[in-house]
Amino acid sequence: DENTTSYPLFIKTNSSTLDEGAGNVRFVVRADGKVGIGTTSPDTKLDIVGDDFAGASLKIERTGDGENDDPALRLNRSGTVDANDRIGGIYFQDNDTSLALIRGEKIGANDGRLDFVVPNGSAVGNTTAPVMTIQNDKVGIGTINPGVALEVIGDISGSSTSTGSFGNIQLDHQLRLRRTDATGAFGTLQFDSAGLILNTTAAGYSSLIIKNNGSEKARFDSSGDLTMKGGRIYIRESDDGNNAVAITR
């Protein structure tokens, strides 16, 4: 108990007696150097236990003025820290089982990476891949090595405020679609003063192809030729359905 050498220092609250054997222990420092607030059995260097938000919260407050001296929680690793070493993490746990994690990792000499780890249906493990990464002013979702400002590996879905409707994606310059093979070839969709421009940048990938259910229906090639497969071309004066010119097989 608190009267043994296991607790070299403890603080109690007791409104009726000064007897150290009575009352509730509020603060203890164990012989092994662990500190407990609200618990007599701390299992880490500092263990805070409470039964409500205020009792189990840690508040860091700054009262001075100025821009730079903000209140801070510092996670520092000293000694030799190599590339790919982890330098700190905030773990979100359920009964000591980690279900989510925000973790920092060293990448280069002075480069860091911030990972957001939220496993799907399992606890956080040492090899659990992050769902989002911030590195070198770039954000990656589904990848830990983003090559552009935002890189997503996987599907993207957008919606507006109502169920079943869709939102907008606004790009101020151009949309780039890149192949995943070793060629790195890509095409761009750009809207400027000349109109809507579709452009490809690599030899062998210079055609615009229209397909229906995987079957090719039309193709613009690099020479400007248009090839239609099994279709018709209609040129109309208006939306009344009357054809000025119809080209069929």
PDB file of C-alpha atoms in Angstrom:
ATOM      1  CA  ASP A   1       0.000   0.000   0.000  1.00  0.00           C
ATOM      2  CA  GLU A   2       0.981   3.669   0.055  1.00  0.00           C
ATOM      3  CA  ASN A   3       2.736   3.278   3.454  1.00  0.00           C
ATOM      4  CA  THR A   4       5.440   0.989   2.059  1.00  0.00           C
ATOM      5  CA  THR A   5       8.613   1.842   0.170  1.00  0.00           C
ATOM      6  CA  SER A   6       6.695   1.317  -3.086  1.00  0.00           C
ATOM      7  CA  TYR A   7       5.446   4.901  -2.701  1.00  0.00           C
ATOM      8  CA  PRO A   8       8.282   7.201  -1.555  1.00  0.00           C
ATOM      9  CA  LEU A   9       5.938  10.167  -2.200  1.00  0.00           C
ATOM     10  CA  PHE A  10       2.158  10.391  -2.176  1.00  0.00           C
ATOM     11  CA  ILE A  11      -0.511  13.042  -1.655  1.00  0.00           C
ATOM     12  CA  LYS A  12      -3.934  12.291  -0.183  1.00  0.00           C
ATOM     13  CA  THR A  13      -7.175  14.185   0.287  1.00  0.00           C
ATOM     14  CA  ASN A  14      -8.977  13.717   3.601  1.00  0.00           C
ATOM     15  CA  SER A  15     -11.403  16.235   5.036  1.00  0.00           C
ATOM     16  CA  SER A  16     -11.901  14.620   8.445  1.00  0.00           C
ATOM     17  CA  THR A  17      -8.530  13.413   9.682  1.00  0.00           C
ATOM     18  CA  LEU A  18      -4.815  13.828   9.220  1.00  0.00           C
ATOM     19  CA  ASP A  19      -4.271  10.102   9.565  1.00  0.00           C
ATOM     20  CA  GLU A  20      -2.179   9.059   6.573  1.00  0.00           C
ATOM     21  CA  GLY A  21      -3.865   5.683   6.570  1.00  0.00           C
ATOM     22  CA  ALA A  22      -7.202   7.259   5.674  1.00  0.00           C
ATOM     23  CA  GLY A  23      -8.427   9.269   2.679  1.00  0.00           C
ATOM     24  CA  ASN A  24      -7.896   8.976  -1.079  1.00  0.00           C
ATOM     25  CA  VAL A  25      -4.531   8.964  -2.776  1.00  0.00           C
ATOM     26  CA  ARG A  26      -4.501  11.648  -5.503  1.00  0.00           C
ATOM     27  CA  PHE A  27      -0.842  11.690  -6.512  1.00  0.00           C
ATOM     28  CA  VAL A  28       1.905   9.096  -6.141  1.00  0.00           C
ATOM     29  CA  VAL A  29       5.525   8.725  -7.141  1.00  0.00           C
ATOM     30  CA  ARG A  30       6.551   5.099  -7.079  1.00  0.00           C
ATOM     31  CA  ALA A  31      10.000   3.808  -6.208  1.00  0.00           C
ATOM     32  CA  ASP A  32      10.508   2.909  -9.889  1.00  0.00           C
ATOM     33  CA  GLY A  33       9.978   6.573 -10.863  1.00  0.00           C
ATOM     34  CA  LYS A  34       6.464   6.212 -12.274  1.00  0.00           C
ATOM     35  CA  VAL A  35       4.006   8.981 -11.437  1.00  0.00           C
ATOM     36  CA  GLY A  36       0.296   8.414 -10.975  1.00  0.00           C
ATOM     37  CA  ILE A  37      -2.427  11.059 -10.844  1.00  0.00           C
ATOM     38  CA  GLY A  38      -5.757   9.541  -9.852  1.00  0.00           C
ATOM     39  CA  THR A  39      -4.187   6.082  -9.654  1.00  0.00           C
ATOM     40  CA  THR A  40      -1.847   4.291  -7.272  1.00  0.00           C
ATOM     41  CA  SER A  41      -0.729   1.848  -9.978  1.00  0.00           C
ATOM     42  CA  PRO A  42       0.783   3.878 -12.830  1.00  0.00           C
ATOM     43  CA  ASP A  43       2.038   1.682 -15.660  1.00  0.00           C
ATOM     44  CA  THR A  44       3.911   4.442 -17.532  1.00  0.00           C
ATOM     45  CA  LYS A  45       6.166   7.345 -16.519  1.00  0.00           C
ATOM     46  CA  LEU A  46       3.040   9.517 -16.136  1.00  0.00           C
ATOM     47  CA  ASP A  47      -0.381   7.900 -15.805  1.00  0.00           C
ATOM     48  CA  ILE A  48      -3.481  10.101 -15.423  1.00  0.00           C
ATOM     49  CA  VAL A  49      -6.771   8.406 -14.532  1.00  0.00           C
ATOM     50  CA  GLY A  50     -10.165  10.091 -14.137  1.00  0.00           C
ATOM     51  CA  ASP A  51     -13.828   9.239 -14.499  1.00  0.00           C
ATOM     52  CA  ASP A  52     -14.866  12.234 -16.644  1.00  0.00           C
ATOM     53  CA  PHE A  53     -13.509  14.632 -19.287  1.00  0.00           C
ATOM     54  CA  ALA A  54     -11.970  17.074 -16.813  1.00  0.00           C
ATOM     55  CA  GLY A  55     -10.516  14.299 -14.660  1.00  0.00           C
ATOM     56  CA  ALA A  56      -8.805  12.566 -17.574  1.00  0.00           C
ATOM     57  CA  SER A  57      -7.644  15.604 -19.545  1.00  0.00           C
ATOM     58  CA  LEU A  58      -4.255  17.259 -19.865  1.00  0.00           C
ATOM     59  CA  LYS A  59      -4.307  21.021 -20.474  1.00  0.00           C
ATOM     60  CA  ILE A  60      -1.324  23.124 -21.536  1.00  0.00           C
ATOM     61  CA  GLU A  61      -2.063  26.849 -21.454  1.00  0.00           C
ATOM     62  CA  ARG A  62      -0.010  29.859 -22.395  1.00  0.00           C
ATOM     63  CA  THR A  63      -0.856  33.262 -20.937  1.00  0.00           C
ATOM     64  CA  GLY A  64       1.710  35.494 -22.687  1.00  0.00           C
ATOM     65  CA  ASP A  65       1.459  37.452 -25.937  1.00  0.00           C
ATOM     66  CA  GLY A  66       3.314  37.029 -29.226  1.00  0.00           C
ATOM     67  CA  GLU A  67       3.303  34.818 -32.307  1.00  0.00           C
ATOM     68  CA  ASN A  68       5.922  32.136 -31.857  1.00  0.00           C
ATOM     69  CA  ASP A  69       5.888  30.969 -28.241  1.00  0.00           C
ATOM     70  CA  ASP A  70       2.817  28.781 -28.498  1.00  0.00           C
ATOM     71  CA  PRO A  71       1.947  26.116 -25.908  1.00  0.00           C
ATOM     72  CA  ALA A  72       3.382  22.836 -27.095  1.00  0.00           C
ATOM     73  CA  LEU A  73       3.482  19.108 -26.644  1.00  0.00           C
ATOM     74  CA  ARG A  74       6.977  18.031 -27.691  1.00  0.00           C
ATOM     75  CA  LEU A  75       7.863  14.474 -28.672  1.00  0.00           C
ATOM     76  CA  ASN A  76      11.651  14.338 -28.933  1.00  0.00           C
ATOM     77  CA  ARG A  77      13.963  11.440 -29.702  1.00  0.00           C
ATOM     78  CA  SER A  78      17.632  11.874 -28.775  1.00  0.00           C
ATOM     79  CA  GLY A  79      20.734   9.919 -29.707  1.00  0.00           C
ATOM     80  CA  THR A  80      21.292   8.417 -33.147  1.00  0.00           C
ATOM     81  CA  VAL A  81      18.168   8.700 -35.273  1.00  0.00           C
ATOM     82  CA  ASP A  82      18.475   7.177 -38.735  1.00  0.00           C
ATOM     83  CA  ALA A  83      16.296   7.546 -41.810  1.00  0.00           C
ATOM     84  CA  ASN A  84      12.990   5.652 -41.508  1.00  0.00           C
ATOM     85  CA  ASP A  85      13.221   5.670 -37.704  1.00  0.00           C
ATOM     86  CA  ARG A  86       9.999   6.574 -35.908  1.00  0.00           C
ATOM     87  CA  ILE A  87      10.288   9.682 -33.769  1.00  0.00           C
ATOM     88  CA  GLY A  88       6.952   9.922 -31.964  1.00  0.00           C
ATOM     89  CA  GLY A  89       3.311   8.981 -31.974  1.00  0.00           C
ATOM     90  CA  ILE A  90      -0.082   9.727 -30.486  1.00  0.00           C
ATOM     91  CA  TYR A  91      -2.027   6.510 -29.926  1.00  0.00           C
ATOM     92  CA  PHE A  92      -5.813   6.271 -29.585  1.00  0.00           C
ATOM     93  CA  GLN A  93      -6.674   3.196 -27.540  1.00  0.00           C
ATOM     94  CA  ASP A  94      -9.564   1.115 -26.262  1.00  0.00           C
ATOM     95  CA  ASN A  95      -8.509  -0.707 -23.069  1.00  0.00           C
ATOM     96  CA  ASP A  96      -4.831  -0.482 -24.092  1.00  0.00           C
ATOM     97  CA  THR A  97      -5.528  -1.690 -27.653  1.00  0.00           C
ATOM     98  CA  SER A  98      -4.483   0.887 -30.267  1.00  0.00           C
ATOM     99  CA  LEU A  99      -7.224   1.558 -32.837  1.00  0.00           C
ATOM    100  CA  ALA A 100      -5.754   4.689 -34.460  1.00  0.00           C
ATOM    101  CA  LEU A 101      -2.388   6.429 -34.546  1.00  0.00           C
ATOM    102  CA  ILE A 102      -0.760   9.681 -35.646  1.00  0.00           C
ATOM    103  CA  ARG A 103       2.976   9.035 -35.988  1.00  0.00           C
ATOM    104  CA  GLY A 104       6.071  10.963 -37.036  1.00  0.00           C
ATOM    105  CA  GLU A 105       8.954   9.343 -38.894  1.00  0.00           C
ATOM    106  CA  LYS A 106      12.356  10.581 -40.015  1.00  0.00           C
ATOM    107  CA  ILE A 107      12.892  10.343 -43.793  1.00  0.00           C
ATOM    108  CA  GLY A 108      16.110  12.206 -44.585  1.00  0.00           C
ATOM    109  CA  ALA A 109      18.697  14.328 -42.791  1.00  0.00           C
ATOM    110  CA  ASN A 110      16.163  17.027 -41.949  1.00  0.00           C
ATOM    111  CA  ASP A 111      13.005  15.598 -43.521  1.00  0.00           C
ATOM    112  CA  GLY A 112      10.059  14.156 -41.667  1.00  0.00           C
ATOM    113  CA  ARG A 113       6.852  12.361 -42.479  1.00  0.00           C
ATOM    114  CA  LEU A 114       3.540  12.386 -40.629  1.00  0.00           C
ATOM    115  CA  ASP A 115       1.417   9.231 -40.925  1.00  0.00           C
ATOM    116  CA  PHE A 116      -2.249   8.795 -40.047  1.00  0.00           C
ATOM    117  CA  VAL A 117      -2.899   5.114 -39.316  1.00  0.00           C
ATOM    118  CA  VAL A 118      -6.481   3.819 -39.025  1.00  0.00           C
ATOM    119  CA  PRO A 119      -6.635   0.041 -39.634  1.00  0.00           C
ATOM    120  CA  ASN A 120      -9.750  -1.587 -41.029  1.00  0.00           C
ATOM    121  CA  GLY A 121     -11.155  -4.086 -38.537  1.00  0.00           C
ATOM    122  CA  SER A 122      -7.966  -4.729 -36.565  1.00  0.00           C
ATOM    123  CA  ALA A 123      -5.673  -3.119 -34.018  1.00  0.00           C
ATOM    124  CA  VAL A 124      -2.706  -0.963 -34.992  1.00  0.00           C
ATOM    125  CA  GLY A 125       0.446  -3.011 -35.572  1.00  0.00           C
ATOM    126  CA  ASN A 126       4.049  -2.123 -36.329  1.00  0.00           C
ATOM    127  CA  THR A 127       3.506  -2.816 -40.032  1.00  0.00           C
ATOM    128  CA  THR A 128       0.019  -1.307 -40.412  1.00  0.00           C
ATOM    129  CA  ALA A 129       0.097   0.955 -43.476  1.00  0.00           C
ATOM    130  CA  PRO A 130      -1.078   4.554 -43.022  1.00  0.00           C
ATOM    131  CA  VAL A 131      -4.225   5.715 -44.798  1.00  0.00           C
ATOM    132  CA  MET A 132      -2.795   9.227 -45.221  1.00  0.00           C
ATOM    133  CA  THR A 133       0.744  10.635 -45.249  1.00  0.00           C
ATOM    134  CA  ILE A 134       2.135  14.174 -45.265  1.00  0.00           C
ATOM    135  CA  GLN A 135       5.700  14.461 -46.550  1.00  0.00           C
ATOM    136  CA  ASN A 136       7.742  17.234 -48.225  1.00  0.00           C
ATOM    137  CA  ASP A 137       4.678  19.513 -48.584  1.00  0.00           C
ATOM    138  CA  LYS A 138       2.800  16.679 -50.288  1.00  0.00           C
ATOM    139  CA  VAL A 139      -0.187  14.603 -49.184  1.00  0.00           C
ATOM    140  CA  GLY A 140      -0.579  10.941 -50.057  1.00  0.00           C
ATOM    141  CA  ILE A 141      -3.716   8.837 -49.589  1.00  0.00           C
ATOM    142  CA  GLY A 142      -3.006   5.157 -50.075  1.00  0.00           C
ATOM    143  CA  THR A 143       0.696   5.878 -50.641  1.00  0.00           C
ATOM    144  CA  ILE A 144       3.592   6.897 -48.374  1.00  0.00           C
ATOM    145  CA  ASN A 145       5.550   8.455 -51.266  1.00  0.00           C
ATOM    146  CA  PRO A 146       3.369  11.162 -52.827  1.00  0.00           C
ATOM    147  CA  GLY A 147       4.982  12.712 -55.884  1.00  0.00           C
ATOM    148  CA  VAL A 148       2.620  15.670 -56.285  1.00  0.00           C
ATOM    149  CA  ALA A 149       0.704  17.996 -53.944  1.00  0.00           C
ATOM    150  CA  LEU A 150      -2.074  15.393 -53.575  1.00  0.00           C
ATOM    151  CA  GLU A 151      -1.670  11.810 -54.757  1.00  0.00           C
ATOM    152  CA  VAL A 152      -4.424   9.249 -54.265  1.00  0.00           C
ATOM    153  CA  ILE A 153      -4.057   5.511 -54.865  1.00  0.00           C
ATOM    154  CA  GLY A 154      -7.610   4.196 -55.120  1.00  0.00           C
ATOM    155  CA  ASP A 155     -11.050   5.509 -56.018  1.00  0.00           C
ATOM    156  CA  ILE A 156     -12.306   9.032 -55.317  1.00  0.00           C
ATOM    157  CA  SER A 157     -15.976   9.844 -54.762  1.00  0.00           C
ATOM    158  CA  GLY A 158     -17.484  13.266 -54.273  1.00  0.00           C
ATOM    159  CA  SER A 159     -20.983  14.341 -53.321  1.00  0.00           C
ATOM    160  CA  SER A 160     -22.866  17.496 -52.444  1.00  0.00           C
ATOM    161  CA  THR A 161     -24.908  18.033 -49.304  1.00  0.00           C
ATOM    162  CA  SER A 162     -27.843  15.903 -50.466  1.00  0.00           C
ATOM    163  CA  THR A 163     -27.845  12.108 -50.619  1.00  0.00           C
ATOM    164  CA  GLY A 164     -27.386  10.656 -54.086  1.00  0.00           C
ATOM    165  CA  SER A 165     -26.130  13.864 -55.715  1.00  0.00           C
ATOM    166  CA  PHE A 166     -22.596  14.686 -56.741  1.00  0.00           C
ATOM    167  CA  GLY A 167     -20.203  17.506 -56.003  1.00  0.00           C
ATOM    168  CA  ASN A 168     -17.585  19.183 -58.155  1.00  0.00           C
ATOM    169  CA  ILE A 169     -13.826  18.868 -58.541  1.00  0.00           C
ATOM    170  CA  GLN A 170     -12.249  22.180 -59.520  1.00  0.00           C
ATOM    171  CA  LEU A 171      -8.750  22.308 -60.980  1.00  0.00           C
ATOM    172  CA  ASP A 172      -7.273  25.692 -61.835  1.00  0.00           C
ATOM    173  CA  HIS A 173      -4.866  24.404 -64.482  1.00  0.00           C
ATOM    174  CA  GLN A 174      -5.174  20.873 -65.818  1.00  0.00           C
ATOM    175  CA  LEU A 175      -6.118  17.299 -65.056  1.00  0.00           C
ATOM    176  CA  ARG A 176      -3.279  14.829 -65.585  1.00  0.00           C
ATOM    177  CA  LEU A 177      -3.896  11.092 -66.088  1.00  0.00           C
ATOM    178  CA  ARG A 178      -0.775   8.939 -65.796  1.00  0.00           C
ATOM    179  CA  ARG A 179      -0.103   5.311 -66.638  1.00  0.00           C
ATOM    180  CA  THR A 180       0.993   3.062 -63.768  1.00  0.00           C
ATOM    181  CA  ASP A 181       3.595   1.152 -65.801  1.00  0.00           C
ATOM    182  CA  ALA A 182       7.289   1.976 -66.192  1.00  0.00           C
ATOM    183  CA  THR A 183       6.693   4.353 -69.137  1.00  0.00           C
ATOM    184  CA  GLY A 184       5.247   7.076 -66.910  1.00  0.00           C
ATOM    185  CA  ALA A 185       3.296   8.347 -69.936  1.00  0.00           C
ATOM    186  CA  PHE A 186       0.448  10.715 -69.185  1.00  0.00           C
ATOM    187  CA  GLY A 187      -2.261  12.761 -70.820  1.00  0.00           C
ATOM    188  CA  THR A 188      -3.737  16.095 -69.793  1.00  0.00           C
ATOM    189  CA  LEU A 189      -7.171  17.674 -69.967  1.00  0.00           C
ATOM    190  CA  GLN A 190      -6.923  21.447 -69.916  1.00  0.00           C
ATOM    191  CA  PHE A 191      -9.372  24.327 -70.312  1.00  0.00           C
ATOM    192  CA  ASP A 192      -7.893  27.640 -71.476  1.00  0.00           C
ATOM    193  CA  SER A 193      -8.661  30.526 -73.848  1.00  0.00           C
ATOM    194  CA  ALA A 194      -8.463  28.194 -76.861  1.00  0.00           C
ATOM    195  CA  GLY A 195     -11.106  25.856 -75.452  1.00  0.00           C
ATOM    196  CA  LEU A 196     -11.048  22.373 -73.951  1.00  0.00           C
ATOM    197  CA  ILE A 197      -7.783  20.658 -74.868  1.00  0.00           C
ATOM    198  CA  LEU A 198      -6.975  16.957 -74.549  1.00  0.00           C
ATOM    199  CA  ASN A 199      -3.279  16.257 -74.998  1.00  0.00           C
ATOM    200  CA  THR A 200      -0.935  13.268 -74.704  1.00  0.00           C
ATOM    201  CA  THR A 201       2.796  13.616 -74.149  1.00  0.00           C
ATOM    202  CA  ALA A 202       4.440  10.327 -75.107  1.00  0.00           C
ATOM    203  CA  ALA A 203       4.949   8.452 -78.378  1.00  0.00           C
ATOM    204  CA  GLY A 204       2.636   5.501 -78.722  1.00  0.00           C
ATOM    205  CA  TYR A 205      -0.011   7.074 -76.509  1.00  0.00           C
ATOM    206  CA  SER A 206      -1.285   9.786 -78.861  1.00  0.00           C
ATOM    207  CA  SER A 207      -4.818   8.646 -79.716  1.00  0.00           C
ATOM    208  CA  LEU A 208      -8.185   9.658 -78.324  1.00  0.00           C
ATOM    209  CA  ILE A 209     -10.322   6.515 -78.125  1.00  0.00           C
ATOM    210  CA  ILE A 210     -14.027   6.262 -77.331  1.00  0.00           C
ATOM    211  CA  LYS A 211     -15.308   2.901 -76.086  1.00  0.00           C
ATOM    212  CA  ASN A 212     -18.659   1.473 -75.080  1.00  0.00           C
ATOM    213  CA  ASN A 213     -18.607  -1.465 -72.645  1.00  0.00           C
ATOM    214  CA  GLY A 214     -14.964  -2.063 -73.528  1.00  0.00           C
ATOM    215  CA  SER A 215     -15.574  -2.074 -77.305  1.00  0.00           C
ATOM    216  CA  GLU A 216     -13.848   0.636 -79.343  1.00  0.00           C
ATOM    217  CA  LYS A 217     -16.292   2.836 -81.286  1.00  0.00           C
ATOM    218  CA  ALA A 218     -14.189   5.787 -82.447  1.00  0.00           C
ATOM    219  CA  ARG A 219     -10.554   6.869 -82.564  1.00  0.00           C
ATOM    220  CA  PHE A 220      -8.688  10.126 -83.256  1.00  0.00           C
ATOM    221  CA  ASP A 221      -5.054   9.269 -84.034  1.00  0.00           C
ATOM    222  CA  SER A 222      -1.917  11.448 -83.988  1.00  0.00           C
ATOM    223  CA  SER A 223      -2.298  12.349 -87.683  1.00  0.00           C
ATOM    224  CA  GLY A 224      -5.761  13.771 -87.090  1.00  0.00           C
ATOM    225  CA  ASP A 225      -7.651  10.928 -88.753  1.00  0.00           C
ATOM    226  CA  LEU A 226     -11.019   9.921 -87.306  1.00  0.00           C
ATOM    227  CA  THR A 227     -11.974   6.248 -87.523  1.00  0.00           C
ATOM    228  CA  MET A 228     -15.518   5.124 -86.728  1.00  0.00           C
ATOM    229  CA  LYS A 229     -16.324   1.466 -86.130  1.00  0.00           C
ATOM    230  CA  GLY A 230     -19.887   0.406 -86.920  1.00  0.00           C
ATOM    231  CA  GLY A 231     -21.369   3.832 -86.206  1.00  0.00           C
ATOM    232  CA  ARG A 232     -22.857   6.835 -87.991  1.00  0.00           C
ATOM    233  CA  ILE A 233     -22.060  10.544 -88.135  1.00  0.00           C
ATOM    234  CA  TYR A 234     -24.906  13.076 -87.993  1.00  0.00           C
ATOM    235  CA  ILE A 235     -24.524  16.819 -88.544  1.00  0.00           C
ATOM    236  CA  ARG A 236     -27.629  18.747 -87.463  1.00  0.00           C
ATOM    237  CA  GLU A 237     -28.646  22.380 -87.781  1.00  0.00           C
ATOM    238  CA  SER A 238     -30.576  22.415 -84.483  1.00  0.00           C
ATOM    239  CA  ASP A 239     -32.007  20.230 -81.753  1.00  0.00           C
ATOM    240  CA  ASP A 240     -35.201  19.476 -83.698  1.00  0.00           C
ATOM    241  CA  GLY A 241     -33.820  16.138 -84.853  1.00  0.00           C
ATOM    242  CA  ASN A 242     -33.607  17.062 -88.540  1.00  0.00           C
ATOM    243  CA  ASN A 243     -30.319  16.112 -90.172  1.00  0.00           C
ATOM    244  CA  ALA A 244     -28.473  18.468 -92.512  1.00  0.00           C
ATOM    245  CA  VAL A 245     -25.911  15.750 -93.308  1.00  0.00           C
ATOM    246  CA  ALA A 246     -25.941  12.079 -92.403  1.00  0.00           C
ATOM    247  CA  ILE A 247     -23.036   9.718 -93.113  1.00  0.00           C
ATOM    248  CA  THR A 248     -23.732   6.014 -92.779  1.00  0.00           C
ATOM    249  CA  ARG A 249     -22.294   2.773 -93.997  1.00  0.00           C
TER     250      ARG A 249
END
